[in-house]
């Protein structure tokens, strides 16, 4: 079993719709959770982080964390073609050490 | 803040040669991380530093790999006797440390071993 699992996609979303991405993790001691966006050929770009159970909103992005169920999700509202990318879920311990990444979910937003 | 910078951006080398990459973190970030990413996979942790101290090294990192951060500022990653399986994107990230866990990545160095 992988430590951080994501559906590889592609997740096809019409422009203006909500894209919903999920991530599950195996280490119950994990305390920090991140979403990165990665365009083809580029490096990962941090778009959201969440440390406490519940929802965290930043612009069109909402991260949701449920530690009891060991999942974290990302919602992208009003999806735009520029949101087409691979979204990486990353999980880390409280001490800010190494991150463990999932394989990423490819999102395609169609005009 | 200028972001994390990495040099070179691309490196093509022949099998058996040594290569060295450099990473300059965001100023005042005292944690620096190296990851490796192959096509279709998420980044894989290699090693990290807090200031000049190397605190963790992946078990996947063979002894052909060595990293340094001599003055707690920039870092170098050296690969000796490169193999074709070393071909990947080498990513550097930095974080402020303390209770700030967010890691910010540089543009990466793409290594091709022929």
Short mmCIF file of C-alpha atoms in Angstrom, two decimals:
data_model
loop_
_atom_site.label_atom_id
_atom_site.label_comp_id
_atom_site.label_asym_id
_atom_site.label_seq_id
_atom_site.Cartn_x
_atom_site.Cartn_y
_atom_site.Cartn_z
CA UNK A 1 0.00 0.00 0.00
CA UNK A 2 1.32 3.41 -0.99
CA UNK A 3 1.72 5.90 1.83
CA UNK A 4 -0.14 8.66 -0.01
CA UNK A 5 -2.70 7.69 -2.63
CA UNK A 6 -4.36 9.74 -5.29
CA UNK A 7 -6.45 8.86 -8.31
CA UNK A 8 -4.19 9.47 -11.29
CA UNK A 9 -7.04 10.76 -13.48
CA UNK A 10 -7.42 12.46 -15.78
CA UNK A 11 -10.26 14.28 -14.08
CA UNK A 12 -12.15 16.07 -16.82
CA UNK A 13 -14.09 19.14 -15.67
CA UNK A 14 -16.14 21.64 -17.70
CA UNK A 15 -15.05 25.25 -17.41
CA UNK A 16 -16.83 26.93 -14.51
CA UNK A 17 -17.54 23.68 -12.66
CA UNK A 18 -16.09 22.43 -9.38
CA UNK A 19 -13.15 20.03 -9.50
CA UNK A 20 -12.94 17.68 -6.51
CA UNK A 21 -9.66 15.90 -5.76
CA UNK A 22 -9.09 13.34 -3.03
CA UNK A 23 -6.05 12.00 -1.26
CA UNK A 24 -5.70 9.32 1.41
CA UNK A 25 -2.67 8.67 3.60
CA UNK A 26 -1.55 5.78 5.76
CA UNK A 27 0.52 7.39 8.55
CA UNK A 28 -1.81 8.37 11.39
CA UNK A 29 0.95 10.52 12.87
CA UNK A 30 0.86 12.91 9.91
CA UNK A 31 0.18 16.49 10.93
CA UNK A 32 0.79 18.69 7.89
CA UNK A 33 -0.95 18.45 4.54
CA UNK A 34 -0.23 20.25 1.31
CA UNK A 35 -1.54 20.58 -2.20
CA UNK A 36 0.84 21.47 -5.00
CA UNK A 37 0.01 22.28 -8.60
CA UNK A 38 2.46 21.15 -11.25
CA UNK A 39 2.30 22.15 -14.90
CA UNK A 40 3.96 19.87 -17.41
CA UNK A 41 7.73 20.31 -17.35
CA UNK A 42 7.62 22.68 -14.38
CA UNK A 43 8.27 22.28 -10.67
CA UNK A 44 5.53 21.93 -8.02
CA UNK A 45 3.89 25.15 -6.82
CA UNK A 46 2.37 25.28 -3.34
CA UNK A 47 -1.30 26.27 -3.53
CA UNK A 48 -2.79 25.15 -0.21
CA UNK A 49 -1.76 23.84 3.18
CA UNK A 50 -3.86 22.68 6.10
CA UNK A 51 -2.92 21.48 9.56
CA UNK A 52 -6.25 21.17 11.43
CA UNK A 53 -9.39 19.18 10.79
CA UNK A 54 -12.03 21.01 8.80
CA UNK A 55 -12.05 23.32 5.83
CA UNK A 56 -9.64 26.02 4.74
CA UNK A 57 -10.51 28.38 1.91
CA UNK A 58 -8.21 30.52 -0.19
CA UNK A 59 -9.76 32.17 -3.22
CA UNK A 60 -11.18 29.50 -5.50
CA UNK A 61 -9.47 26.71 -3.55
CA UNK A 62 -10.78 24.86 -0.50
CA UNK A 63 -8.81 22.21 1.32
CA UNK A 64 -10.62 19.77 3.59
CA UNK A 65 -8.94 17.58 6.19
CA UNK A 66 -10.36 14.61 8.10
CA UNK A 67 -7.64 13.05 10.23
CA UNK A 68 -9.93 10.35 11.66
CA UNK A 69 -10.62 9.06 8.15
CA UNK A 70 -7.09 9.90 6.95
CA UNK A 71 -8.07 11.86 3.92
CA UNK A 72 -7.54 15.32 2.57
CA UNK A 73 -9.33 16.84 -0.37
CA UNK A 74 -9.06 19.87 -2.62
CA UNK A 75 -11.96 21.67 -4.25
CA UNK A 76 -11.37 24.04 -7.13
CA UNK A 77 -14.38 26.27 -7.74
CA UNK A 78 -15.13 28.01 -11.05
CA UNK A 79 -12.51 25.88 -12.80
CA UNK A 80 -10.58 27.61 -15.57
CA UNK A 81 -8.57 26.13 -18.44
CA UNK A 82 -5.47 27.49 -16.70
CA UNK A 83 -6.23 25.09 -13.82
CA UNK A 84 -5.38 22.17 -16.12
CA UNK A 85 -2.37 20.62 -14.41
CA UNK A 86 -1.33 17.76 -12.15
CA UNK A 87 -2.24 18.26 -8.50
CA UNK A 88 0.06 16.64 -5.97
CA UNK A 89 -0.99 15.80 -2.43
CA UNK A 90 1.85 15.84 0.11
CA UNK A 91 1.84 14.75 3.74
CA UNK A 92 4.35 15.49 6.46
CA UNK A 93 4.99 14.99 10.17
CA UNK A 94 4.54 17.78 12.68
CA UNK A 95 8.25 18.49 12.84
CA UNK A 96 8.34 19.86 9.30
CA UNK A 97 10.54 17.14 7.99
CA UNK A 98 10.29 15.35 4.69
CA UNK A 99 7.12 15.35 2.66
CA UNK A 100 5.66 12.19 1.20
CA UNK A 101 3.91 12.80 -2.10
CA UNK A 102 1.16 11.00 -3.89
CA UNK A 103 1.48 10.30 -7.58
CA UNK A 104 -0.72 13.24 -8.51
CA UNK A 105 -4.12 13.71 -10.15
CA UNK A 106 -4.19 15.13 -13.65
CA UNK A 107 -6.97 17.66 -14.12
CA UNK A 108 -8.24 18.77 -17.51
CA UNK A 109 -10.58 21.77 -17.64
CA UNK A 110 -12.42 21.90 -20.94
CA UNK A 111 -13.73 25.23 -22.30
CA UNK B 1 11.54 37.41 -1.56
CA UNK B 2 13.35 35.88 -4.46
CA UNK B 3 12.39 32.27 -4.84
CA UNK B 4 14.48 29.14 -4.63
CA UNK B 5 17.01 28.99 -7.45
CA UNK B 6 18.75 25.96 -8.91
CA UNK B 7 21.63 25.60 -11.31
CA UNK B 8 22.08 24.27 -13.85
CA UNK B 9 18.53 23.91 -15.16
CA UNK B 10 19.52 21.10 -17.50
CA UNK B 11 22.43 18.70 -17.46
CA UNK B 12 23.29 16.02 -19.96
CA UNK B 13 26.10 13.71 -18.95
CA UNK B 14 27.54 10.41 -19.97
CA UNK B 15 27.22 7.37 -17.77
CA UNK B 16 30.03 7.16 -15.27
CA UNK B 17 30.61 10.91 -15.02
CA UNK B 18 30.15 12.94 -11.85
CA UNK B 19 27.67 15.81 -11.69
CA UNK B 20 27.01 18.53 -9.14
CA UNK B 21 23.89 20.63 -8.72
CA UNK B 22 23.47 23.79 -6.70
CA UNK B 23 20.46 25.12 -4.81
CA UNK B 24 20.04 28.58 -3.30
CA UNK B 25 17.10 28.68 -0.89
CA UNK B 26 14.82 31.59 -0.11
CA UNK B 27 16.78 33.94 2.17
CA UNK B 28 16.24 33.31 5.88
CA UNK B 29 14.85 29.82 5.21
CA UNK B 30 16.86 27.55 7.45
CA UNK B 31 15.54 24.24 6.10
CA UNK B 32 16.55 22.92 2.72
CA UNK B 33 15.30 19.75 1.07
CA UNK B 34 16.29 17.71 -1.97
CA UNK B 35 13.78 15.58 -3.87
CA UNK B 36 13.91 13.60 -7.09
CA UNK B 37 11.02 13.25 -9.52
CA UNK B 38 10.66 10.89 -12.45
CA UNK B 39 8.03 11.13 -15.15
CA UNK B 40 4.52 10.42 -13.92
CA UNK B 41 5.53 10.15 -10.27
CA UNK B 42 5.39 12.48 -7.32
CA UNK B 43 8.62 13.89 -5.90
CA UNK B 44 10.61 11.46 -3.77
CA UNK B 45 12.51 12.68 -0.71
CA UNK B 46 16.30 12.44 -0.79
CA UNK B 47 17.68 14.46 2.11
CA UNK B 48 17.22 17.61 4.15
CA UNK B 49 19.23 20.13 6.15
CA UNK B 50 18.49 22.42 9.01
CA UNK B 51 21.07 25.14 8.66
CA UNK B 52 24.30 23.25 7.91
CA UNK B 53 23.27 20.00 9.61
CA UNK B 54 22.06 17.13 7.44
CA UNK B 55 19.23 15.73 9.54
CA UNK B 56 17.82 12.95 7.40
CA UNK B 57 18.86 10.99 4.36
CA UNK B 58 16.61 8.62 2.45
CA UNK B 59 17.49 4.93 2.56
CA UNK B 60 16.95 4.99 -1.17
CA UNK B 61 19.93 7.30 -1.56
CA UNK B 62 22.92 5.25 -2.58
CA UNK B 63 26.43 6.14 -1.45
CA UNK B 64 27.02 7.65 -4.90
CA UNK B 65 24.92 10.61 -3.75
CA UNK B 66 26.21 13.24 -1.37
CA UNK B 67 24.81 16.57 -0.32
CA UNK B 68 26.30 19.47 1.58
CA UNK B 69 25.20 22.79 2.94
CA UNK B 70 28.52 24.11 4.26
CA UNK B 71 27.51 27.50 5.65
CA UNK B 72 23.81 26.94 6.08
CA UNK B 73 23.02 28.88 2.92
CA UNK B 74 23.28 27.23 -0.50
CA UNK B 75 23.48 23.47 -0.92
CA UNK B 76 25.10 21.15 -3.44
CA UNK B 77 24.04 17.67 -4.48
CA UNK B 78 26.69 15.52 -6.11
CA UNK B 79 26.12 12.27 -7.95
CA UNK B 80 29.20 10.19 -8.60
CA UNK B 81 29.52 7.59 -11.36
CA UNK B 82 26.16 8.44 -12.84
CA UNK B 83 23.88 5.69 -14.13
CA UNK B 84 21.03 5.88 -16.60
CA UNK B 85 18.61 5.30 -13.74
CA UNK B 86 19.72 8.61 -12.24
CA UNK B 87 17.97 10.47 -15.07
CA UNK B 88 15.27 12.55 -13.35
CA UNK B 89 14.31 16.04 -12.25
CA UNK B 90 16.18 17.01 -9.09
CA UNK B 91 14.16 19.42 -7.03
CA UNK B 92 15.26 21.62 -4.17
CA UNK B 93 12.83 23.16 -1.69
CA UNK B 94 13.20 25.37 1.34
CA UNK B 95 11.10 26.24 4.34
CA UNK B 96 11.38 28.82 7.09
CA UNK B 97 11.50 26.24 9.86
CA UNK B 98 10.11 26.54 13.36
CA UNK B 99 6.35 26.12 13.12
CA UNK B 100 6.29 27.05 9.43
CA UNK B 101 6.23 23.78 7.52
CA UNK B 102 5.48 25.03 4.03
CA UNK B 103 8.07 23.97 1.47
CA UNK B 104 8.66 26.04 -1.66
CA UNK B 105 10.29 24.44 -4.66
CA UNK B 106 12.86 25.75 -7.06
CA UNK B 107 12.62 25.20 -10.83
CA UNK B 108 14.56 21.96 -10.68
CA UNK B 109 17.57 20.53 -12.52
CA UNK B 110 16.73 18.04 -15.23
CA UNK B 111 19.45 15.39 -15.48
CA UNK B 112 19.79 13.15 -18.51
CA UNK B 113 22.37 10.37 -18.36
CA UNK B 114 23.25 8.92 -21.76
#
